[in-house]
Tab-separated table of C-alpha atoms and ligand atoms in Angstrom:
chain	number	residue	atom	x	y	z
A	1	ASP	CA	0.000	0.000	0.000
A	2	GLN	CA	0.792	3.558	-0.775
A	3	VAL	CA	2.216	5.924	1.793
A	4	GLN	CA	-0.377	8.631	2.496
A	5	LEU	CA	0.872	12.123	1.742
A	6	GLN	CA	-0.990	15.132	3.132
A	7	GLN	CA	-0.591	18.211	0.996
A	8	VAL	CA	0.649	21.205	3.011
A	9	ASP	CA	1.020	23.544	0.069
A	10	GLU	CA	1.824	23.498	-3.631
A	11	CYS	CA	5.282	21.976	-3.180
A	12	LEU	CA	5.156	20.393	0.275
A	13	TRP	CA	3.661	17.087	1.488
A	14	GLU	CA	3.654	15.669	4.988
A	15	ILE	CA	3.718	12.122	6.302
A	16	PRO	CA	2.412	12.645	9.834
A	17	LYS	CA	4.263	11.174	12.777
A	18	SER	CA	1.199	9.015	13.438
A	19	ALA	CA	1.765	7.150	10.158
A	20	ARG	CA	4.068	4.716	11.943
A	21	ALA	CA	4.397	4.016	15.646
A	22	ASP	CA	8.194	4.310	15.574
A	23	MET	CA	8.410	7.765	13.944
A	24	ARG	CA	9.696	10.440	16.320
A	25	VAL	CA	8.958	13.335	13.975
A	26	PRO	CA	6.887	13.791	10.816
A	27	ALA	CA	8.438	13.485	7.345
A	28	TYR	CA	8.329	16.283	4.754
A	29	VAL	CA	8.478	15.753	1.028
A	30	TYR	CA	9.224	18.749	-1.179
A	31	ALA	CA	7.878	18.099	-4.666
A	32	LEU	CA	5.561	19.467	-7.300
A	33	GLU	CA	2.766	16.976	-7.849
A	34	GLU	CA	4.275	15.848	-11.192
A	35	LEU	CA	7.339	14.568	-9.321
A	36	LEU	CA	5.480	12.405	-6.801
A	37	GLU	CA	5.143	9.429	-9.131
A	38	ASP	CA	8.922	9.090	-9.413
A	39	LEU	CA	9.311	9.427	-5.639
A	40	ARG	CA	6.820	6.600	-5.150
A	41	LYS	CA	8.522	4.224	-7.596
A	42	ASP	CA	11.274	3.060	-5.248
A	43	ARG	CA	11.760	2.896	-1.454
A	44	THR	CA	12.373	6.660	-1.005
A	45	LEU	CA	9.322	7.333	1.191
A	46	ASP	CA	9.804	4.213	3.346
A	47	GLN	CA	13.432	5.162	3.845
A	48	LEU	CA	12.378	8.688	4.779
A	49	MET	CA	10.006	7.311	7.423
A	50	ASN	CA	12.856	5.157	8.735
A	51	VAL	CA	14.995	8.296	9.068
A	52	ALA	CA	12.206	9.886	11.109
A	53	THR	CA	12.788	7.199	13.768
A	54	LEU	CA	16.420	8.147	14.482
A	55	PRO	CA	17.131	9.008	18.112
A	56	GLY	CA	17.416	12.770	18.632
A	57	ILE	CA	16.034	13.773	15.217
A	58	GLN	CA	14.512	17.255	15.314
A	59	LYS	CA	11.488	18.775	13.581
A	60	ALA	CA	11.207	16.466	10.554
A	61	ALA	CA	12.960	14.061	8.205
A	62	ILE	CA	13.066	15.900	4.878
A	63	VAL	CA	13.450	14.771	1.288
A	64	MET	CA	14.059	17.107	-1.626
A	65	PRO	CA	12.395	16.881	-5.064
A	66	ASP	CA	15.452	15.116	-6.534
A	67	GLY	CA	15.022	12.368	-3.940
A	68	HIS	CA	15.524	8.706	-4.700
A	69	GLU	CA	16.430	5.491	-2.895
A	70	GLY	CA	19.899	5.312	-1.382
A	71	TYR	CA	21.889	3.333	1.185
A	72	GLY	CA	19.688	3.576	4.312
A	73	PHE	CA	18.738	7.227	3.829
A	74	PRO	CA	17.205	8.447	0.610
A	75	ILE	CA	19.479	10.562	-1.574
A	76	GLY	CA	18.085	14.089	-1.403
A	77	GLY	CA	17.622	13.631	2.346
A	78	VAL	CA	18.140	16.085	5.195
A	79	ALA	CA	18.083	15.047	8.850
A	80	ALA	CA	19.130	17.143	11.837
A	81	THR	CA	19.856	15.433	15.158
A	82	ASP	CA	20.478	17.009	18.538
A	83	VAL	CA	24.231	17.244	19.334
A	84	SER	CA	23.884	15.918	22.857
A	85	ARG	CA	20.987	13.445	22.603
A	86	GLY	CA	21.108	12.491	18.936
A	87	VAL	CA	22.960	10.073	16.673
A	88	ILE	CA	25.227	10.409	13.668
A	89	SER	CA	24.623	7.961	10.806
A	90	PRO	CA	27.091	7.364	7.945
A	91	GLY	CA	24.144	6.417	5.695
A	92	GLY	CA	22.925	10.003	6.116
A	93	ILE	CA	26.126	11.299	4.537
A	94	GLY	CA	26.784	8.694	1.886
A	95	TYR	CA	29.772	6.709	0.670
A	96	ASP	CA	31.184	9.608	-1.310
A	97	ILE	CA	31.908	11.905	1.637
A	98	ASN	CA	31.824	15.558	0.551
A	99	CYS	CA	30.857	14.816	-2.964
A	100	GLY	CA	30.159	18.321	-4.169
A	101	VAL	CA	30.142	20.858	-6.942
A	102	ARG	CA	32.105	23.982	-7.794
A	103	LEU	CA	31.739	26.523	-10.562
A	104	LEU	CA	34.569	28.444	-12.225
A	105	THR	CA	33.551	31.558	-14.156
A	106	SER	CA	35.424	33.054	-17.130
A	107	SER	CA	35.242	36.473	-18.752
A	108	THR	CA	34.863	34.799	-22.167
A	109	ARG	CA	31.735	34.553	-24.284
A	110	TYR	CA	30.873	31.215	-25.858
A	111	ALA	CA	30.087	32.914	-29.153
A	112	ASP	CA	33.653	34.253	-29.376
A	113	VAL	CA	35.394	30.872	-28.907
A	114	LYS	CA	32.852	28.373	-30.213
A	115	GLY	CA	35.432	26.853	-32.576
A	116	LYS	CA	37.817	26.098	-29.710
A	117	ILE	CA	35.453	24.116	-27.476
A	118	GLY	CA	36.357	20.769	-29.058
A	119	GLU	CA	40.067	21.384	-28.409
A	120	LEU	CA	39.380	22.560	-24.872
A	121	VAL	CA	37.346	19.450	-24.079
A	122	HIS	CA	40.071	17.268	-25.547
A	123	GLU	CA	42.759	19.002	-23.487
A	124	LEU	CA	40.650	18.773	-20.294
A	125	SER	CA	40.169	15.093	-20.964
A	126	ARG	CA	43.946	14.651	-21.330
A	127	MET	CA	44.699	16.615	-18.143
A	128	ILE	CA	42.048	15.162	-15.826
A	129	PRO	CA	42.273	11.425	-15.115
A	130	LYS	CA	38.834	9.772	-15.139
A	131	GLY	CA	37.314	6.371	-14.346
A	132	VAL	CA	36.833	4.248	-11.218
A	133	GLY	CA	40.052	3.541	-9.325
A	134	ARG	CA	42.126	5.731	-11.628
A	135	GLY	CA	45.142	7.478	-10.082
A	136	GLY	CA	46.542	10.863	-11.054
A	137	ARG	CA	49.814	12.757	-11.400
A	138	LEU	CA	50.159	13.512	-7.675
A	139	VAL	CA	51.500	10.652	-5.590
A	140	LEU	CA	51.557	11.583	-1.909
A	141	SER	CA	53.568	10.245	0.996
A	142	THR	CA	51.794	9.318	4.238
A	143	GLY	CA	53.015	12.599	5.744
A	144	GLN	CA	51.607	14.609	2.848
A	145	MET	CA	48.321	12.716	3.106
A	146	GLU	CA	48.076	13.764	6.751
A	147	GLU	CA	48.575	17.384	5.674
A	148	VAL	CA	45.802	17.062	3.080
A	149	LEU	CA	43.399	15.397	5.524
A	150	ALA	CA	44.003	18.150	8.085
A	151	GLY	CA	44.381	21.077	5.682
A	152	GLY	CA	41.839	20.509	2.916
A	153	ALA	CA	41.938	22.988	0.050
A	154	GLU	CA	44.604	24.981	1.917
A	155	TRP	CA	47.076	22.202	1.143
A	156	ALA	CA	46.516	22.635	-2.574
A	157	VAL	CA	46.941	26.418	-2.360
A	158	ALA	CA	50.092	26.124	-0.221
A	159	ASN	CA	51.586	23.681	-2.737
A	160	GLY	CA	50.957	25.738	-5.851
A	161	TYR	CA	47.731	24.069	-7.038
A	162	GLY	CA	45.343	26.882	-6.279
A	163	LEU	CA	44.794	30.554	-5.561
A	164	ASN	CA	44.524	32.045	-2.105
A	165	GLU	CA	41.357	33.904	-3.107
A	166	ASP	CA	39.704	30.547	-3.942
A	167	LEU	CA	39.514	29.721	-0.232
A	168	ASP	CA	37.026	32.536	0.486
A	169	HIS	CA	34.652	30.933	-1.998
A	170	ILE	CA	34.548	27.389	-0.657
A	171	GLU	CA	31.994	26.185	1.882
A	172	SER	CA	33.794	26.170	5.269
A	173	ARG	CA	36.826	27.627	3.398
A	174	GLY	CA	37.580	24.091	2.235
A	175	ARG	CA	38.643	22.866	5.637
A	176	LEU	CA	36.835	21.357	8.622
A	177	GLU	CA	38.892	22.007	11.743
A	178	HIS	CA	37.813	18.971	13.684
A	179	ALA	CA	39.279	16.637	11.042
A	180	ASP	CA	41.612	14.061	12.576
A	181	PRO	CA	43.836	12.124	10.140
A	182	ALA	CA	44.546	9.569	12.911
A	183	ARG	CA	40.908	8.425	12.664
A	184	VAL	CA	41.314	7.496	8.990
A	185	SER	CA	42.473	3.895	8.408
A	186	ASP	CA	45.765	3.120	6.667
A	187	HIS	CA	43.802	1.370	3.964
A	188	ALA	CA	41.728	4.500	3.301
A	189	VAL	CA	44.890	6.634	3.176
A	190	LYS	CA	46.448	4.176	0.758
A	191	ARG	CA	43.410	4.324	-1.536
A	192	GLY	CA	43.650	8.113	-1.572
A	193	HIS	CA	47.380	8.600	-1.945
A	194	ASP	CA	47.370	8.888	-5.758
A	195	GLN	CA	43.825	10.090	-6.458
A	196	LEU	CA	44.035	13.853	-5.911
A	197	GLY	CA	43.100	15.644	-9.111
A	198	THR	CA	40.965	12.772	-10.457
A	199	ILE	CA	37.191	12.667	-10.935
A	200	GLY	CA	36.388	8.957	-10.621
A	201	ALA	CA	33.218	7.194	-11.801
A	202	GLY	CA	30.630	8.215	-14.388
A	203	ASN	CA	28.303	10.430	-12.349
A	204	HIS	CA	31.279	12.748	-11.768
A	205	PHE	CA	32.297	15.224	-14.413
A	206	VAL	CA	34.043	18.375	-15.515
A	207	GLU	CA	31.723	20.288	-17.797
A	208	VAL	CA	32.036	23.408	-19.916
A	209	ASP	CA	28.743	25.306	-19.899
A	210	ARG	CA	27.394	28.553	-21.214
A	211	VAL	CA	25.032	30.816	-19.311
A	212	GLU	CA	21.750	30.463	-21.163
A	213	GLU	CA	19.353	32.499	-19.057
A	214	ILE	CA	19.552	34.978	-16.192
A	215	TYR	CA	16.586	35.165	-13.785
A	216	ASP	CA	17.866	37.817	-11.389
A	217	ASP	CA	20.169	40.501	-12.806
A	218	GLU	CA	21.321	41.911	-9.506
A	219	THR	CA	22.302	38.559	-7.996
A	220	ALA	CA	23.852	37.393	-11.276
A	221	GLU	CA	26.031	40.495	-11.217
A	222	ALA	CA	27.054	39.859	-7.615
A	223	PHE	CA	27.953	36.283	-8.657
A	224	GLY	CA	29.881	37.543	-11.717
A	225	LEU	CA	27.555	35.786	-14.188
A	226	PHE	CA	26.378	37.127	-17.551
A	227	GLN	CA	24.385	35.878	-20.537
A	228	GLY	CA	26.456	33.848	-23.026
A	229	GLN	CA	29.403	33.442	-20.602
A	230	LEU	CA	31.540	30.306	-20.538
A	231	VAL	CA	31.731	28.657	-17.125
A	232	ILE	CA	33.111	25.346	-15.859
A	233	LEU	CA	31.231	23.028	-13.525
A	234	ILE	CA	33.162	20.410	-11.530
A	235	HIS	CA	31.477	17.519	-9.701
A	236	THR	CA	33.400	14.944	-7.684
A	237	GLY	CA	34.184	13.946	-4.108
A	238	SER	CA	36.620	12.110	-1.850
A	239	ARG	CA	37.213	9.138	-4.186
A	240	GLY	CA	38.360	5.805	-2.756
A	241	LEU	CA	39.451	7.431	0.492
A	242	GLY	CA	35.979	8.641	1.462
A	243	HIS	CA	34.426	5.368	0.353
A	244	GLN	CA	36.797	3.455	2.615
A	245	VAL	CA	36.084	5.753	5.590
A	246	ALA	CA	32.351	5.118	5.145
A	247	THR	CA	32.918	1.354	4.808
A	248	ASP	CA	35.184	1.208	7.884
A	249	TYR	CA	32.816	3.102	10.184
A	250	LEU	CA	29.633	1.391	8.994
A	251	LYS	CA	31.251	-1.840	10.091
A	252	THR	CA	32.298	-0.379	13.439
A	253	PHE	CA	28.831	1.093	14.046
A	254	LEU	CA	27.057	-2.164	13.191
A	255	ASN	CA	29.172	-3.987	15.758
A	256	ALA	CA	28.765	-1.288	18.393
A	257	MET	CA	25.016	-0.672	18.021
A	258	PRO	CA	23.864	-3.297	20.561
A	259	SER	CA	26.086	-1.774	23.249
A	260	TYR	CA	24.355	1.596	22.793
A	261	GLY	CA	20.896	0.026	23.025
A	262	LEU	CA	19.894	1.674	19.747
A	263	HIS	CA	17.004	0.175	17.795
A	264	ILE	CA	16.577	1.074	14.139
A	265	PRO	CA	14.259	-0.328	11.476
A	266	ASP	CA	17.012	-0.934	8.888
A	267	ARG	CA	20.622	-2.074	9.346
A	268	GLU	CA	21.658	0.454	6.715
A	269	LEU	CA	20.751	3.224	9.171
A	270	ALA	CA	23.600	2.074	11.443
A	271	CYS	CA	24.397	4.943	13.789
A	272	ALA	CA	26.069	5.864	17.068
A	273	PRO	CA	25.343	8.596	19.594
A	274	PHE	CA	27.061	11.720	18.271
A	275	SER	CA	28.702	12.321	21.644
A	276	SER	CA	30.012	8.726	21.983
A	277	GLU	CA	33.584	7.770	21.190
A	278	ASP	CA	32.507	5.914	18.036
A	279	GLY	CA	30.343	8.850	16.982
A	280	GLN	CA	33.172	11.326	17.472
A	281	ASN	CA	35.749	9.113	15.746
A	282	TYR	CA	33.559	8.855	12.672
A	283	PHE	CA	32.809	12.590	12.728
A	284	LYS	CA	36.542	13.386	12.778
A	285	ALA	CA	37.330	10.845	10.035
A	286	MET	CA	34.431	12.097	7.918
A	287	ALA	CA	35.761	15.659	8.293
A	288	ALA	CA	39.199	14.480	7.150
A	289	ALA	CA	37.633	12.837	4.096
A	290	ALA	CA	35.680	16.053	3.447
A	291	ASN	CA	38.970	17.965	3.517
A	292	TYR	CA	40.435	15.501	1.014
A	293	ALA	CA	37.470	16.148	-1.300
A	294	TRP	CA	37.928	19.933	-1.116
A	295	CYS	CA	41.607	19.499	-1.871
A	296	ASN	CA	40.677	17.237	-4.786
A	297	ARG	CA	38.318	19.791	-6.333
A	298	GLU	CA	41.000	22.460	-5.855
A	299	VAL	CA	43.638	20.360	-7.675
A	300	ILE	CA	41.142	19.606	-10.455
A	301	SER	CA	40.557	23.350	-10.796
A	302	TRP	CA	44.314	23.729	-11.249
A	303	GLU	CA	44.199	21.146	-14.053
A	304	VAL	CA	41.288	23.025	-15.605
A	305	ARG	CA	43.185	26.325	-15.364
A	306	GLN	CA	46.251	24.757	-17.023
A	307	SER	CA	44.103	23.471	-19.878
A	308	TRP	CA	42.378	26.820	-20.223
A	309	GLU	CA	45.725	28.615	-20.436
A	310	TYR	CA	46.997	26.228	-23.100
A	311	ILE	CA	43.936	26.396	-25.346
A	312	MET	CA	42.564	29.895	-24.710
A	313	LYS	CA	45.985	31.591	-24.502
A	314	GLU	CA	45.030	33.551	-21.410
A	315	ALA	CA	45.966	33.200	-17.740
A	316	GLY	CA	44.331	30.334	-15.875
A	317	GLU	CA	43.722	32.756	-12.987
A	318	ASN	CA	41.083	34.392	-15.190
A	319	LEU	CA	38.910	31.453	-14.196
A	320	ARG	CA	37.501	32.601	-10.864
A	321	LEU	CA	35.890	30.339	-8.340
A	322	LEU	CA	32.268	31.394	-7.806
A	323	TYR	CA	31.664	28.850	-5.053
A	324	ASP	CA	32.204	25.244	-3.955
A	325	VAL	CA	29.409	23.365	-2.193
A	326	ALA	CA	29.350	20.003	-0.417
A	327	HIS	CA	26.283	17.814	-0.982
A	328	ASN	CA	27.198	14.710	1.075
A	329	ILE	CA	28.206	15.810	4.556
A	330	ALA	CA	27.210	16.228	8.210
A	331	LYS	CA	27.971	19.518	9.969
A	332	ILE	CA	27.346	21.061	13.344
A	333	GLU	CA	25.087	24.063	12.858
A	334	THR	CA	22.753	26.205	14.943
A	335	HIS	CA	19.176	26.500	13.706
A	336	ARG	CA	16.009	27.952	15.203
A	337	ILE	CA	13.209	25.500	15.930
A	338	SER	CA	9.971	26.933	17.392
A	339	GLY	CA	11.727	30.136	18.381
A	340	LYS	CA	14.671	28.473	20.138
A	341	ASN	CA	18.262	27.977	18.967
A	342	HIS	CA	19.427	24.363	18.731
A	343	ARG	CA	22.874	22.892	18.140
A	344	LEU	CA	22.370	20.213	15.543
A	345	VAL	CA	24.225	17.636	13.507
A	346	VAL	CA	22.790	18.424	10.082
A	347	HIS	CA	23.080	15.422	7.743
A	348	ARG	CA	22.850	16.380	4.068
A	349	LYS	CA	22.909	13.387	1.742
A	350	GLY	CA	22.426	14.535	-1.820
A	351	ALA	CA	21.314	17.890	-0.469
A	352	THR	CA	23.030	21.266	-0.728
A	353	ARG	CA	23.509	23.911	1.927
A	354	ALA	CA	21.540	27.012	0.899
A	355	PHE	CA	22.264	29.599	3.578
A	356	GLY	CA	20.408	32.848	3.146
A	357	PRO	CA	21.347	36.534	3.250
A	358	GLY	CA	23.140	37.674	6.392
A	359	SER	CA	24.380	34.228	7.422
A	360	PRO	CA	27.698	34.604	9.277
A	361	GLU	CA	28.967	31.422	7.571
A	362	ILE	CA	28.991	32.823	4.049
A	363	PRO	CA	31.497	35.305	2.604
A	364	ASP	CA	30.784	39.054	2.744
A	365	ASP	CA	30.356	39.363	-1.021
A	366	PHE	CA	27.293	37.105	-0.793
A	367	SER	CA	25.846	38.464	2.441
A	368	LYS	CA	23.140	40.415	0.572
A	369	THR	CA	22.250	37.718	-1.953
A	370	GLY	CA	22.556	34.473	0.014
A	371	GLN	CA	25.175	31.855	-0.844
A	372	PRO	CA	25.551	30.529	-4.382
A	373	VAL	CA	23.951	27.079	-4.737
A	374	LEU	CA	25.058	24.866	-7.636
A	375	ILE	CA	22.614	22.321	-9.081
A	376	PRO	CA	23.786	20.058	-11.910
A	377	GLY	CA	21.062	18.584	-14.154
A	378	SER	CA	22.573	16.250	-16.772
A	379	MET	CA	25.033	16.343	-19.634
A	380	GLY	CA	22.210	16.812	-22.128
A	381	THR	CA	19.861	19.235	-20.365
A	382	HIS	CA	20.596	22.101	-17.976
A	383	SER	CA	22.211	22.974	-14.708
A	384	TYR	CA	21.327	25.876	-12.434
A	385	VAL	CA	22.900	28.481	-10.195
A	386	LEU	CA	20.582	29.370	-7.313
A	387	ALA	CA	20.910	31.543	-4.212
A	388	GLY	CA	20.202	30.572	-0.596
A	389	THR	CA	17.174	32.073	1.148
A	390	LYS	CA	15.927	33.029	4.576
A	391	GLU	CA	13.042	30.566	4.100
A	392	SER	CA	15.450	27.637	3.678
A	393	MET	CA	16.915	28.612	7.066
A	394	GLU	CA	13.432	28.464	8.594
A	395	ASN	CA	12.130	25.347	6.859
A	396	SER	CA	14.870	22.940	5.795
A	397	PHE	CA	17.865	23.625	8.056
A	398	GLY	CA	19.294	25.851	5.321
A	399	SER	CA	19.188	23.112	2.668
A	400	THR	CA	17.924	22.485	-0.835
A	401	CYS	CA	18.200	19.864	-3.615
A	402	HIS	CA	21.514	18.730	-5.166
A	403	GLY	CA	20.691	17.750	-8.739
A	404	ALA	CA	17.953	16.329	-10.932
A	405	GLY	CA	18.170	12.991	-9.149
A	406	ARG	CA	18.075	9.552	-10.760
A	407	ARG	CA	14.767	8.189	-11.998
A	408	MET	CA	16.222	5.058	-13.546
A	409	SER	CA	18.777	2.626	-12.130
A	410	ARG	CA	22.184	2.393	-13.752
A	411	THR	CA	21.345	-1.103	-14.989
A	412	ALA	CA	18.049	0.031	-16.525
A	413	ALA	CA	19.783	2.978	-18.211
A	414	LYS	CA	22.502	0.716	-19.641
A	415	LYS	CA	19.859	-1.588	-21.121
A	416	MET	CA	17.935	1.248	-22.665
A	417	VAL	CA	20.671	3.503	-24.021
A	418	ASP	CA	23.136	2.922	-26.852
A	419	ALA	CA	26.157	4.999	-25.851
A	420	PRO	CA	27.655	5.681	-29.330
A	421	THR	CA	24.227	6.923	-30.501
A	422	LEU	CA	23.900	9.100	-27.411
A	423	LYS	CA	27.332	10.599	-28.031
A	424	ARG	CA	26.381	11.443	-31.635
A	425	GLU	CA	23.089	12.994	-30.538
A	426	LEU	CA	24.837	15.158	-27.981
A	427	LEU	CA	27.385	16.280	-30.568
A	428	ALA	CA	24.563	17.183	-32.944
A	429	ASN	CA	23.382	19.515	-30.149
A	430	ASP	CA	26.857	21.079	-29.889
A	431	ILE	CA	27.774	19.110	-26.765
A	432	ALA	CA	31.204	17.461	-27.067
A	433	VAL	CA	31.629	14.422	-24.803
A	434	GLU	CA	34.716	12.521	-23.651
A	435	ALA	CA	33.878	9.596	-21.370
A	436	GLY	CA	35.899	7.110	-19.337
A	437	SER	CA	33.810	4.263	-20.798
A	438	TYR	CA	30.752	3.730	-23.013
A	439	ALA	CA	29.034	1.772	-20.216
A	440	GLY	CA	29.529	4.717	-17.854
A	441	LEU	CA	28.177	7.094	-20.473
A	442	ALA	CA	24.979	5.053	-20.975
A	443	GLU	CA	24.347	4.981	-17.212
A	444	GLU	CA	24.503	8.761	-17.234
A	445	ALA	CA	22.171	9.392	-20.155
A	446	PRO	CA	19.846	12.350	-19.616
A	447	VAL	CA	16.796	9.978	-19.643
A	448	ALA	CA	18.178	8.347	-16.477
A	449	TYR	CA	17.557	11.599	-14.564
A	450	LYS	CA	14.431	13.484	-13.556
A	451	ASP	CA	13.394	16.724	-15.185
A	452	ILE	CA	15.822	19.269	-13.722
A	453	ASP	CA	13.543	22.172	-14.618
A	454	LEU	CA	10.741	20.683	-12.462
A	455	VAL	CA	13.090	19.920	-9.581
A	456	VAL	CA	14.491	23.448	-9.547
A	457	GLU	CA	11.015	24.938	-10.006
A	458	THR	CA	9.971	23.066	-6.845
A	459	VAL	CA	12.715	24.479	-4.646
A	460	HIS	CA	12.273	27.941	-6.173
A	461	ARG	CA	8.531	28.014	-5.472
A	462	ALA	CA	9.059	26.504	-2.024
A	463	ARG	CA	11.686	29.246	-1.515
A	464	LEU	CA	14.365	26.738	-0.441
A	465	ALA	CA	16.620	28.561	-2.941
A	466	ARG	CA	15.876	30.997	-5.744
A	467	LYS	CA	16.787	30.911	-9.404
A	468	VAL	CA	19.693	33.066	-10.555
A	469	ALA	CA	20.907	31.522	-13.818
A	470	LYS	CA	20.480	28.519	-16.077
A	471	LEU	CA	23.464	26.817	-17.721
A	472	ARG	CA	23.620	24.704	-20.859
A	473	PRO	CA	26.438	22.195	-21.459
A	474	VAL	CA	28.766	22.617	-24.446
A	475	GLY	CA	31.393	20.037	-23.513
A	476	VAL	CA	31.585	17.281	-20.906
A	477	ILE	CA	34.333	15.093	-19.469
A	478	LYS	CA	32.615	12.133	-17.771
A	479	GLY	CA	34.236	9.766	-15.326
B	501	5GP	P1	25.122	12.620	-7.561
B	501	5GP	O1	25.932	13.428	-6.630
B	501	5GP	O2	23.827	12.202	-6.922
B	501	5GP	O3	25.852	11.490	-8.202
B	501	5GP	O4	24.783	13.568	-8.782
B	501	5GP	C1	24.257	14.838	-8.631
B	501	5GP	C2	23.490	15.233	-9.838
B	501	5GP	O5	24.363	15.526	-10.938
B	501	5GP	C3	22.582	14.185	-10.427
B	501	5GP	O6	21.372	14.105	-9.700
B	501	5GP	C4	22.359	14.682	-11.849
B	501	5GP	O7	21.217	15.512	-11.903
B	501	5GP	C5	23.600	15.527	-12.126
B	501	5GP	N1	24.458	15.037	-13.213
B	501	5GP	C6	24.920	13.775	-13.418
B	501	5GP	N2	25.730	13.738	-14.501
B	501	5GP	C7	25.793	15.005	-14.987
B	501	5GP	C8	26.491	15.640	-16.078
B	501	5GP	O8	27.230	15.024	-16.838
B	501	5GP	N3	26.335	16.975	-16.226
B	501	5GP	C9	25.537	17.721	-15.396
B	501	5GP	N4	25.450	19.029	-15.603
B	501	5GP	N5	24.859	17.150	-14.383
B	501	5GP	C10	24.985	15.829	-14.171
B	502	MN	MN1	29.965	11.466	-5.764
B	503	MN	MN1	27.596	14.136	-5.999
């Protein structure tokens, strides 16, 4: 039987706490009605109700319009637990710790360099290693790995792979202070030692886009965006290192759960009290993996800038970092619930922070507009730049969606899509593609994803972020 959804308003549905005896809070689903069918096709709503049972969860378990089934938690999920009475759950962060997106902006118009895009894509593809398990040009010693895990994007800047000014435009300045490299296993460190500057599997990409539409002139100007501009979107995370951290701690948590007397409806929701030793160890290891991911996206930006210099014959520094957002992470944040401030562990799993105007955690240049929010769609459709809002602070712990979200499994997509045909079709639409493998490309076909325009329209109307600009791909390097 179908989960009953009570409509709260145009874009918001509630599963009341009374729907299941074990729910501690209600569940909220943000979606335009057209998107509900997809959300009902897999276990998303059941998983969301499971999340609502977590000890210490506050206000509601939330899923965004790009939501779909994931490991334990749905992807597109947001859950905030109380720092002193609540749990932390690796399934609420995901295997790719600090998977995230950044956008580099140029001062070049697509129309002026259209003939060079093919060469640029080719050069990017040569410079940026892609594919599962692929290593890169940087091979780090254990000591250097410790510096990366503690220093995040700062390590890249200090070692000549980035600009100082980039740091101001990264969520948390690209470094979580509570990271502890000693909490990361040797095996995880080993998996990460040669993967900085690489994108990994097929859902990750480096994409050249042009700005196709501006929705808000003033904010676009503050973000340095203009119609027809070439920009570069980068999506990847913490590679094998983060995956190993998640694997290690899920195992630890599963073993430790009985000793904490925690009861959960699904093993995949394995968790530990945030304040316990296990909880803290994971939190510190997760932060170290998050730092690795920020360093990775910084080194990739360096590779992009090198390629840009070589093909466009202008300084790589002309590519400026608009912002870098994490969409798989847990952070300690203070939010108001029923008029009172609460210290919370905010889990965002396939969800993007969308802090509004005036937030002390975002840089001064965005204090009037709200933080930039980057939402990739697919290699054949659109992506969006949004801005954080005051309403997201009030309603969703300062969070919004993270993409279009899958509507078809990888296996189903592979069966349905012929990759060489897809590549030709994209090229016919002026989108040059270089992929790690044809199988990976088929899994990532635009039909495998939901309608990005509907997903973004949902969060815009719900005011969880507001539209600033729409991007259209012109060249894509897929993992
Ligand atoms: P995830 O982090 O869940 O793997 O992916 C985030 C989102 O990226 C997906 O929901 C999808 O909408 C989007 N996406 C996947 N591949 C591409 C691509 O090649 N280009 C763009 N622009 N977006 C993509
Ligand atoms: Mn990822
Ligand atoms: Mn991602």
